Amino acid sequence: MKQPFKTAREVSEYLLMRPGRAMKAGDFDAFQACFQFPVEIQTFQGQSVISGVSELKAVFDAVRTHYAKTGVTEIVRHCIEAEFTDPHRVIATHETRLVSRNVITQEPYPVLSVLYYDGEDWYVTSSSYAIEDREDHNAALLCAPLHRGVDTAQT
C-alpha cells in the first residue's frame, strides 16, 4: 500500500492529532494504535523503553493523572519541522502547550519524534521531550519499568 501523505509535515500532524485527541478523551485503545513497539521515551531525567501495551497504558494513565492535577483542559500541539529520512521514516519536531481554560499550565516544550511507516500506517517509535520546568511531568513520561536515569557523570 502506498503511504497516504505527500509531505513529512502531513505525517507529523496526523500523529499529533490522533494520540492527542485520544489522550484528551481517555481513549487508550485509540492512543495505543498510534505507537509501534518498542517505543523509546527520553526526557532530561532519563529514558524508558516501552515494550508492550501494559507499559504504554501505565504511561498513558500517569500523563493523564498529571494533566488532571495541573488542570489541563487543552493539549495544543503543532509541527515545527518534519523531514523524510527515507520513504518509511520521518523525523519531526513539534511544540506542546498545555492549557487550562485560557492559561498555559507550564512552559511550552519541544518534542523530537521518530515516525515510522510499516506499509499500512504511520506510528510513533521514539519521542524526546525537552521539559525543563516540570519534574512531575517527566516522571509521568518515564514510569515504564525499563526506566534508566541519566548518568550525570557523563554529562
Backbone as a printed PyTorch tensor [residue, N CA C, xyz], in Angstrom:
tensor([[[  0.8290,  -1.1830,   0.0000],
         [  0.0000,   0.0000,   0.0000],
         [  0.8760,   1.2510,   0.0000]],

        [[  0.5720,   2.1850,  -0.8580],
         [  1.3110,   3.4390,  -0.9180],
         [  0.9110,   4.3220,   0.2640]],

        [[  1.8850,   4.9250,   0.8960],
         [  1.5780,   5.7640,   2.0560],
         [  0.7760,   6.9850,   1.6200]],

        [[ -0.1640,   7.4310,   2.4480],
         [ -1.1600,   8.4110,   2.0280],
         [ -0.7350,   9.8810,   2.0830]],

        [[  0.4570,  10.1920,   2.5630],
         [  0.8350,  11.5950,   2.7560],
         [  1.8920,  12.0390,   1.7620]],

        [[  1.7730,  13.2700,   1.2890],
         [  2.7400,  13.8310,   0.3410],
         [  3.9460,  14.4510,   1.0410]],

        [[  3.7240,  14.9860,   2.2490],
         [  4.8100,  15.6780,   2.9460],
         [  5.0410,  15.0860,   4.3330]],

        [[  6.2350,  15.2710,   4.8330],
         [  6.5620,  14.8330,   6.1850],
         [  5.7490,  15.6100,   7.2140]],

        [[  5.4620,  16.8720,   6.9400],
         [  4.6400,  17.6870,   7.8470],
         [  3.2410,  17.0680,   7.9980]],

        [[  2.6710,  16.5710,   6.9090],
         [  1.3570,  15.9170,   6.9820],
         [  1.4120,  14.6780,   7.8810]],

        [[  2.4960,  13.9140,   7.7730],
         [  2.6730,  12.7360,   8.6360],
         [  2.7190,  13.1760,  10.0930]],

        [[  3.5300,  14.1900,  10.3750],
         [  3.6680,  14.6850,  11.7430],
         [  2.3310,  15.1660,  12.2940]],

        [[  1.6170,  15.9570,  11.5340],
         [  0.3360,  16.4780,  12.0020],
         [ -0.6850,  15.3590,  12.2380]],

        [[ -0.6450,  14.3400,  11.3990],
         [ -1.5000,  13.1580,  11.5740],
         [ -1.2140,  12.5000,  12.9210]],

        [[  0.0820,  12.3670,  13.2550],
         [  0.4550,  11.7060,  14.5090],
         [  0.5130,  12.6750,  15.6860]],

        [[  0.1640,  13.9060,  15.4850],
         [ -0.0880,  14.8130,  16.6070],
         [ -1.5800,  14.7880,  16.9470]],

        [[ -2.4060,  14.7870,  15.9090],
         [ -3.8460,  14.8250,  16.0920],
         [ -4.3660,  13.5510,  16.7690]],

        [[ -4.0370,  12.4010,  16.2430],
         [ -4.6390,  11.1500,  16.7210],
         [ -4.3440,  10.8450,  18.1900]],

        [[ -3.0890,  10.7710,  18.6200],
         [ -2.8690,  10.4580,  20.0410],
         [ -3.2800,  11.5990,  20.9670]],

        [[ -3.1830,  12.8450,  20.5050],
         [ -3.6150,  13.9750,  21.3330],
         [ -5.0990,  13.9100,  21.6220]],

        [[ -5.8820,  13.6330,  20.5980],
         [ -7.3300,  13.5030,  20.7560],
         [ -7.6510,  12.3150,  21.6760]],

        [[ -6.9530,  11.2070,  21.4940],
         [ -7.1940,  10.0190,  22.3160],
         [ -6.8100,  10.2670,  23.7760]],

        [[ -5.6960,  10.9640,  24.0030],
         [ -5.2650,  11.2720,  25.3720],
         [ -6.3250,  12.1260,  26.0590]],

        [[ -6.7770,  13.1590,  25.3880],
         [ -7.7760,  14.0530,  25.9730],
         [ -9.0760,  13.3090,  26.2800]],

        [[ -9.4840,  12.4030,  25.3950],
         [-10.7320,  11.6600,  25.5700],
         [-10.6000,  10.4800,  26.5360]],

        [[ -9.3660,  10.1350,  26.9210],
         [ -9.1640,   8.9670,  27.7730],
         [ -9.3520,   7.6600,  27.0290]],

        [[ -9.1480,   7.6770,  25.7200],
         [ -9.3510,   6.5010,  24.8620],
         [ -8.0080,   5.8020,  24.6250]],

        [[ -7.6640,   4.8910,  25.5400],
         [ -6.3670,   4.2260,  25.4310],
         [ -6.2310,   3.4060,  24.1540]],

        [[ -7.2760,   2.7240,  23.7300],
         [ -7.1760,   1.9070,  22.5200],
         [ -6.7900,   2.7510,  21.3090]],

        [[ -7.4100,   3.9130,  21.1680],
         [ -7.0700,   4.8100,  20.0560],
         [ -5.6550,   5.3560,  20.2220]],

        [[ -5.2450,   5.6280,  21.4520],
         [ -3.8920,   6.1200,  21.7380],
         [ -2.8590,   5.0530,  21.3740]],

        [[ -3.0820,   3.8400,  21.8440],
         [ -2.1350,   2.7500,  21.6250],
         [ -1.9520,   2.4380,  20.1440]],

        [[ -2.9830,   2.6520,  19.3550],
         [ -2.9210,   2.3710,  17.9150],
         [ -1.9570,   3.3020,  17.1770]],

        [[ -1.4290,   4.3180,  17.8640],
         [ -0.5150,   5.2850,  17.2420],
         [  0.9560,   4.9260,  17.4550]],

        [[  1.2370,   3.8440,  18.1600],
         [  2.6130,   3.5130,  18.5330],
         [  3.0010,   2.1330,  18.0380]],

        [[  4.2810,   2.0000,  17.7040],
         [  4.8370,   0.6990,  17.3340],
         [  5.9210,   0.3510,  18.3490]],

        [[  5.8230,  -0.8320,  18.9340],
         [  6.7680,  -1.2690,  19.9640],
         [  8.0470,  -1.8150,  19.3520]],

        [[  9.1760,  -1.6230,  20.0270],
         [  9.3240,  -0.8600,  21.2620],
         [  9.2760,   0.6470,  20.9860]],

        [[  8.7890,   1.3930,  21.9780],
         [  8.7220,   2.8520,  21.9060],
         [  9.7360,   3.3940,  22.9020]],

        [[ 10.5730,   4.3000,  22.4310],
         [ 11.5500,   4.9390,  23.3170],
         [ 11.0410,   6.3130,  23.7160]],

        [[ 11.1700,   6.6260,  25.0140],
         [ 10.8270,   7.9470,  25.5300],
         [ 12.0450,   8.4690,  26.2630]],

        [[ 12.4380,   9.6990,  25.9110],
         [ 13.5610,  10.3410,  26.5850],
         [ 13.1030,  11.6840,  27.1560]],

        [[ 13.6490,  12.0180,  28.3330],
         [ 13.4880,  13.3360,  28.9260],
         [ 14.8580,  13.7250,  29.4730]],

        [[ 14.9550,  14.9200,  30.0490],
         [ 16.2180,  15.3290,  30.6740],
         [ 16.5270,  14.4720,  31.9020]],

        [[ 15.5070,  13.7910,  32.4610],
         [ 15.7010,  12.9710,  33.6550],
         [ 16.0340,  11.5130,  33.3570]],

        [[ 15.9370,  11.0850,  32.1040],
         [ 16.2480,   9.6960,  31.7890],
         [ 15.5220,   9.2320,  30.5510]],

        [[ 15.4630,   7.9150,  30.4090],
         [ 14.7900,   7.3380,  29.2460],
         [ 14.1160,   6.0340,  29.6260]],

        [[ 13.0900,   5.6890,  28.8480],
         [ 12.3570,   4.4390,  29.0280],
         [ 12.2130,   3.7600,  27.6780]],

        [[ 12.1690,   2.4470,  27.7280],
         [ 11.8390,   1.6620,  26.5510],
         [ 10.5510,   0.9250,  26.8920]],

        [[  9.5090,   1.2210,  26.1300],
         [  8.1980,   0.6250,  26.3580],
         [  8.0520,  -0.5230,  25.3720]],

        [[  7.9410,  -1.7220,  25.9100],
         [  7.9320,  -2.8950,  25.0280],
         [  6.5630,  -3.5250,  24.8450]],

        [[  5.5500,  -3.0230,  25.5400],
         [  4.2440,  -3.6460,  25.4010],
         [  3.1040,  -2.7470,  25.8420]],

        [[  1.9010,  -3.2540,  25.6520],
         [  0.6790,  -2.4960,  25.8940],
         [  0.5530,  -2.0750,  27.3560]],

        [[  0.8590,  -2.9710,  28.3000],
         [  0.6840,  -2.6280,  29.7200],
         [  1.6110,  -1.4910,  30.1380]],

        [[  2.8220,  -1.4580,  29.6080],
         [  3.7450,  -0.3720,  29.9250],
         [  3.2600,   0.9480,  29.3190]],

        [[  2.7600,   0.8960,  28.0850],
         [  2.2240,   2.1020,  27.4590],
         [  1.0040,   2.5990,  28.2270]],

        [[  0.1730,   1.6910,  28.7070],
         [ -1.0100,   2.0770,  29.4910],
         [ -0.5940,   2.7730,  30.7710]],

        [[  0.4790,   2.3150,  31.3940],
         [  0.9660,   2.9620,  32.6170],
         [  1.3820,   4.4070,  32.3390]],

        [[  2.0730,   4.6290,  31.2250],
         [  2.4800,   5.9900,  30.8480],
         [  1.2420,   6.8330,  30.5400]],

        [[  0.3200,   6.2930,  29.7610],
         [ -0.9320,   6.9720,  29.4190],
         [ -1.6480,   7.4260,  30.6900]],

        [[ -1.8240,   6.5090,  31.6320],
         [ -2.5230,   6.8340,  32.8800],
         [ -1.7590,   7.8700,  33.7030]],

        [[ -0.4430,   7.7410,  33.7830],
         [  0.3610,   8.6840,  34.5630],
         [  0.3080,  10.0890,  33.9610]],

        [[  0.3710,  10.1910,  32.6460],
         [  0.3160,  11.5070,  31.9960],
         [ -1.0770,  12.1020,  32.1670]],

        [[ -2.1180,  11.3000,  32.0100],
         [ -3.4840,  11.8150,  32.2240],
         [ -3.6750,  12.2830,  33.6670]],

        [[ -3.0900,  11.5720,  34.6270],
         [ -3.1510,  11.9980,  36.0280],
         [ -2.4310,  13.3320,  36.2060]],

        [[ -1.2670,  13.4720,  35.5950],
         [ -0.5370,  14.7510,  35.6490],
         [ -1.4020,  15.8740,  35.0810]],

        [[ -2.0160,  15.6280,  33.9370],
         [ -2.8720,  16.6480,  33.3210],
         [ -4.0300,  17.0160,  34.2450]],

        [[ -4.6500,  16.0310,  34.8740],
         [ -5.7680,  16.3090,  35.7830],
         [ -5.3000,  17.1390,  36.9820]],

        [[ -4.1520,  16.7830,  37.5590],
         [ -3.6250,  17.5130,  38.7250],
         [ -3.2760,  18.9480,  38.3800]],

        [[ -2.8440,  19.1950,  37.1550],
         [ -2.4280,  20.5440,  36.7660],
         [ -3.5320,  21.3040,  36.0370]],

        [[ -4.7140,  20.6930,  35.9290],
         [ -5.8670,  21.3820,  35.3630],
         [ -5.8670,  21.5350,  33.8530]],

        [[ -5.1530,  20.6760,  33.1440],
         [ -5.0840,  20.7850,  31.6830],
         [ -6.4650,  20.5130,  31.0780]],

        [[ -6.9190,  21.4580,  30.2530],
         [ -8.1830,  21.2850,  29.5330],
         [ -7.9620,  21.1550,  28.0270]],

        [[ -6.8110,  21.6070,  27.5510],
         [ -6.4810,  21.5230,  26.1290],
         [ -5.0150,  21.1500,  25.9590]],

        [[ -4.7350,  20.3170,  24.9670],
         [ -3.3750,  19.9500,  24.5830],
         [ -3.1850,  20.5250,  23.1830]],

        [[ -2.4000,  21.5930,  23.0810],
         [ -2.2150,  22.2750,  21.8020],
         [ -0.8250,  21.9300,  21.2760]],

        [[ -0.7840,  21.2300,  20.1430],
         [  0.4950,  20.8080,  19.5680],
         [  0.5410,  21.2260,  18.1030]],

        [[  1.7150,  21.6760,  17.6910],
         [  1.8670,  21.9960,  16.2750],
         [  3.2640,  21.5990,  15.8010]],

        [[  3.3200,  21.1610,  14.5730],
         [  4.5760,  20.7430,  13.9640],
         [  5.4560,  21.9640,  13.7260]],

        [[  6.7050,  21.8650,  14.1280],
         [  7.6890,  22.9110,  13.8510],
         [  8.4300,  22.5760,  12.5630]],

        [[  8.8860,  21.3260,  12.4680],
         [  9.6280,  20.8770,  11.2880],
         [  9.5010,  19.3700,  11.1790]],

        [[  9.4790,  18.8790,   9.9540],
         [  9.4160,  17.4360,   9.7210],
         [ 10.1020,  17.1360,   8.4000]],

        [[ 10.8010,  16.0040,   8.3790],
         [ 11.5280,  15.6380,   7.1650],
         [ 11.5830,  14.1280,   7.0200]],

        [[ 11.3790,  13.6570,   5.7930],
         [ 11.5750,  12.2420,   5.4980],
         [ 13.0740,  11.9440,   5.5310]],

        [[ 13.4540,  10.8680,   6.2350],
         [ 14.8380,  10.3980,   6.1630],
         [ 14.9400,   9.2480,   5.1740]],

        [[ 13.8100,   8.6010,   4.9240],
         [ 13.6380,   7.6120,   3.8630],
         [ 12.1300,   7.4650,   3.6780]],

        [[ 11.6610,   6.6790,   2.7150],
         [ 10.2080,   6.6100,   2.4740],
         [  9.3840,   6.0730,   3.6420]],

        [[ 10.0490,   5.4440,   4.6250],
         [  9.3320,   4.8390,   5.7470],
         [  9.6200,   5.5110,   7.0790]],

        [[ 10.3430,   6.6250,   7.0680],
         [ 10.7240,   7.2450,   8.3380],
         [ 10.7000,   8.7640,   8.2150]],

        [[ 10.1200,   9.3930,   9.2390],
         [ 10.0960,  10.8480,   9.3530],
         [ 10.6820,  11.2170,  10.7070]],

        [[ 11.5270,  12.2380,  10.7090],
         [ 11.9860,  12.8550,  11.9470],
         [ 11.2260,  14.1720,  12.0450]],

        [[ 10.5640,  14.4080,  13.1740],
         [  9.7190,  15.5920,  13.3060],
         [  9.8970,  16.2320,  14.6750]],

        [[  9.7660,  17.5440,  14.7040],
         [  9.7670,  18.3020,  15.9430],
         [  8.4360,  19.0250,  16.0470]],

        [[  7.8510,  18.9590,  17.2390],
         [  6.6340,  19.7300,  17.4810],
         [  6.7410,  20.4300,  18.8260]],

        [[  5.8880,  21.4230,  19.0200],
         [  5.8100,  22.1170,  20.3020],
         [  4.4760,  21.8010,  20.9350]],

        [[  4.4970,  21.5790,  22.2360],
         [  3.2790,  21.3170,  23.0040],
         [  3.0490,  22.4470,  23.9910]],

        [[  1.7980,  22.8890,  24.0330],
         [  1.3410,  23.8520,  25.0330],
         [  0.1860,  23.2010,  25.7750]],

        [[  0.3200,  23.1110,  27.0820],
         [ -0.7380,  22.5680,  27.9250],
         [ -1.4970,  23.7400,  28.5200]],

        [[ -2.8090,  23.7400,  28.3100],
         [ -3.6330,  24.8960,  28.6440],
         [ -4.7420,  24.4920,  29.6040]],

        [[ -5.0190,  25.3710,  30.5700],
         [ -6.1680,  25.2390,  31.4600],
         [ -7.0590,  26.4390,  31.1840]],

        [[ -8.1750,  26.1750,  30.5430],
         [ -9.0670,  27.2160,  30.0230],
         [ -8.2900,  28.0830,  29.0520]],

        [[ -7.8290,  29.2570,  29.4600],
         [ -7.0370,  30.0860,  28.5470],
         [ -5.6620,  30.4180,  29.1160]],

        [[ -5.2010,  29.6260,  30.0990],
         [ -3.9160,  29.8670,  30.7480],
         [ -2.9890,  28.6780,  30.4910]],

        [[ -1.7670,  28.9600,  30.0630],
         [ -0.7730,  27.8950,  29.8640],
         [ -0.3310,  27.3800,  31.2290]],

        [[ -0.4110,  26.0630,  31.4450],
         [ -0.1340,  25.4730,  32.7600],
         [  1.3390,  25.2310,  33.0410]],

        [[  2.1570,  25.1770,  31.9940],
         [  3.6040,  25.0440,  32.1490],
         [  4.2350,  25.5950,  30.8850]],

        [[  5.5310,  25.8080,  30.9270],
         [  6.2070,  26.3560,  29.7520],
         [  6.0010,  25.4310,  28.5520]],

        [[  5.7470,  25.9910,  27.3630],
         [  5.6820,  25.1550,  26.1590],
         [  7.0040,  24.3940,  26.0040]],

        [[  6.9250,  23.2050,  25.4510],
         [  8.1380,  22.4060,  25.3060],
         [  8.1740,  21.7260,  23.9380]],

        [[  9.3960,  21.5700,  23.4000],
         [  9.5430,  20.8720,  22.1230],
         [  9.6970,  19.3680,  22.3370]],

        [[  9.3040,  18.6290,  21.3070],
         [  9.4460,  17.1790,  21.3050],
         [  9.9920,  16.7680,  19.9400]],

        [[ 11.0220,  15.9520,  19.9400],
         [ 11.5830,  15.3780,  18.7160],
         [ 11.1030,  13.9380,  18.6330]],

        [[ 10.4570,  13.5800,  17.5160],
         [  9.9120,  12.2270,  17.3810],
         [ 10.3920,  11.5530,  16.1090]],

        [[ 10.4830,  10.2310,  16.1880],
         [ 10.7480,   9.3990,  15.0210],
         [  9.4270,   8.7010,  14.6950]],

        [[  8.9930,   8.8510,  13.4370],
         [  7.7280,   8.3000,  12.9700],
         [  8.0370,   7.2640,  11.9040]],

        [[  7.3390,   6.1430,  11.9530],
         [  7.6700,   5.0210,  11.0780],
         [  6.4360,   4.5310,  10.3280]],

        [[  6.6030,   4.2610,   9.0430],
         [  5.5480,   3.7150,   8.1930],
         [  5.8400,   2.2420,   7.9430]],

        [[  4.9030,   1.3720,   8.2990],
         [  5.1120,  -0.0740,   8.1600],
         [  4.4870,  -0.6570,   6.8930]],

        [[  4.0550,   0.2080,   5.9870],
         [  3.3980,  -0.2520,   4.7800],
         [  1.8820,  -0.1770,   4.8720]],

        [[  1.3680,  -0.0200,   6.0960],
         [ -0.0760,   0.0940,   6.3350],
         [ -0.4410,   1.4400,   6.9530]],

        [[  0.3240,   1.8680,   7.9550],
         [  0.0160,   3.1080,   8.6640],
         [  1.2940,   3.6790,   9.2610]],

        [[  1.2040,   4.9170,   9.7490],
         [  2.3060,   5.6020,  10.4130],
         [  2.1810,   5.4450,  11.9210]],

        [[  3.3400,   5.3140,  12.5980],
         [  3.3930,   5.1180,  14.0410],
         [  4.5250,   5.9310,  14.6470]],

        [[  4.3880,   6.2660,  15.9290],
         [  5.4700,   6.8700,  16.7030],
         [  6.3280,   5.7370,  17.2430]],

        [[  7.6590,   5.8520,  17.0790],
         [  8.5600,   4.8440,  17.6430],
         [  9.5010,   5.4220,  18.7000]],

        [[  9.6320,   6.7570,  18.7260],
         [ 10.5310,   7.3900,  19.6830],
         [ 10.1300,   8.8480,  19.8610]],

        [[ 10.2030,   9.3340,  21.1050],
         [  9.9470,  10.7500,  21.3840],
         [ 10.9000,  11.2250,  22.4700]],

        [[ 11.5050,  12.3840,  22.2080],
         [ 12.4090,  13.0250,  23.1670],
         [ 11.7950,  14.3470,  23.5970]],

        [[ 11.4590,  14.4480,  24.8810],
         [ 10.7760,  15.6110,  25.4400],
         [ 11.7780,  16.5330,  26.1150]],

        [[ 11.7180,  17.8290,  25.8000],
         [ 12.5870,  18.8320,  26.4270],
         [ 11.7490,  19.6590,  27.4040]],

        [[ 11.3310,  19.0160,  28.4970],
         [ 10.5120,  19.6720,  29.5180],
         [ 11.4420,  20.0710,  30.6560]],

        [[ 11.6630,  21.3650,  30.8020],
         [ 12.6190,  21.8450,  31.7940],
         [ 12.0030,  22.1530,  33.1440]],

        [[ 10.7110,  22.5110,  33.1760],
         [ 10.1360,  23.0860,  34.3840],
         [  9.1980,  22.1710,  35.1620]],

        [[  9.0500,  20.9040,  34.7610],
         [  8.0870,  20.0390,  35.4370],
         [  8.6450,  18.6320,  35.6270]],

        [[  9.3050,  18.4160,  36.7710],
         [  9.8130,  17.0830,  37.0740],
         [  8.6860,  16.0710,  37.1800]],

        [[  7.5000,  16.5110,  37.6380],
         [  6.3670,  15.5900,  37.7650],
         [  5.8790,  15.1210,  36.3910]],

        [[  5.9290,  15.9850,  35.3950],
         [  5.5460,  15.5910,  34.0420],
         [  6.5730,  14.6040,  33.4790]],

        [[  7.8560,  14.8990,  33.6590],
         [  8.9050,  13.9740,  33.2150],
         [  8.7620,  12.6220,  33.8990]],

        [[  8.4570,  12.6200,  35.1950],
         [  8.2880,  11.3600,  35.9270],
         [  7.1230,  10.5530,  35.3570]],

        [[  6.0410,  11.2280,  34.9850],
         [  4.8950,  10.5320,  34.3880],
         [  5.2980,   9.8790,  33.0710]],

        [[  6.0810,  10.5690,  32.2670],
         [  6.5170,  10.0230,  30.9790],
         [  7.4550,   8.8320,  31.1480]],

        [[  8.1720,   8.7910,  32.2580],
         [  9.1900,   7.7540,  32.4640],
         [  8.7510,   6.6400,  33.4050]],

        [[  7.4650,   6.4400,  33.5750],
         [  7.0170,   5.4540,  34.5580],
         [  7.1070,   4.0130,  34.0730]],

        [[  7.4970,   3.7840,  32.8200],
         [  7.6360,   2.4160,  32.3150],
         [  8.7490,   1.6970,  33.0780]],

        [[  8.6620,   0.3800,  33.2080],
         [  9.6010,  -0.3800,  34.0370],
         [ 11.0630,  -0.2960,  33.6160]],

        [[ 11.3810,  -0.0970,  32.3580],
         [ 12.7760,  -0.0930,  31.9350],
         [ 13.3820,   1.3040,  31.9620]],

        [[ 12.9250,   2.1330,  32.9150],
         [ 13.4290,   3.4940,  33.0570],
         [ 14.8990,   3.4560,  33.4670]],

        [[ 15.6900,   4.2290,  32.7560],
         [ 17.1070,   4.3690,  33.0910],
         [ 17.3890,   5.8410,  33.3000]],

        [[ 17.9050,   6.2030,  34.4390],
         [ 18.2170,   7.5850,  34.7310],
         [ 19.4000,   8.0820,  33.9330]],

        [[ 19.5270,   9.3940,  33.8620],
         [ 20.6680,   9.9990,  33.1680],
         [ 21.8990,   9.8330,  34.0370]],

        [[ 22.9940,   9.4110,  33.4390],
         [ 24.2670,   9.2870,  34.1440],
         [ 24.9260,  10.6540,  34.1400]],

        [[ 24.8350,  11.3550,  35.2790],
         [ 25.3440,  12.7160,  35.3380],
         [ 26.8690,  12.7620,  35.2580]],

        [[ 27.5560,  11.6650,  35.5040],
         [ 28.9970,  11.6430,  35.3970],
         [ 29.4400,  11.8170,  33.9450]],

        [[ 28.5670,  11.4780,  32.9930],
         [ 28.9260,  11.5920,  31.5830],
         [ 28.4890,  12.8920,  30.9610]],

        [[ 27.6950,  13.7060,  31.6810],
         [ 27.1880,  14.9470,  31.0940],
         [ 28.0280,  16.1420,  31.4110]]])
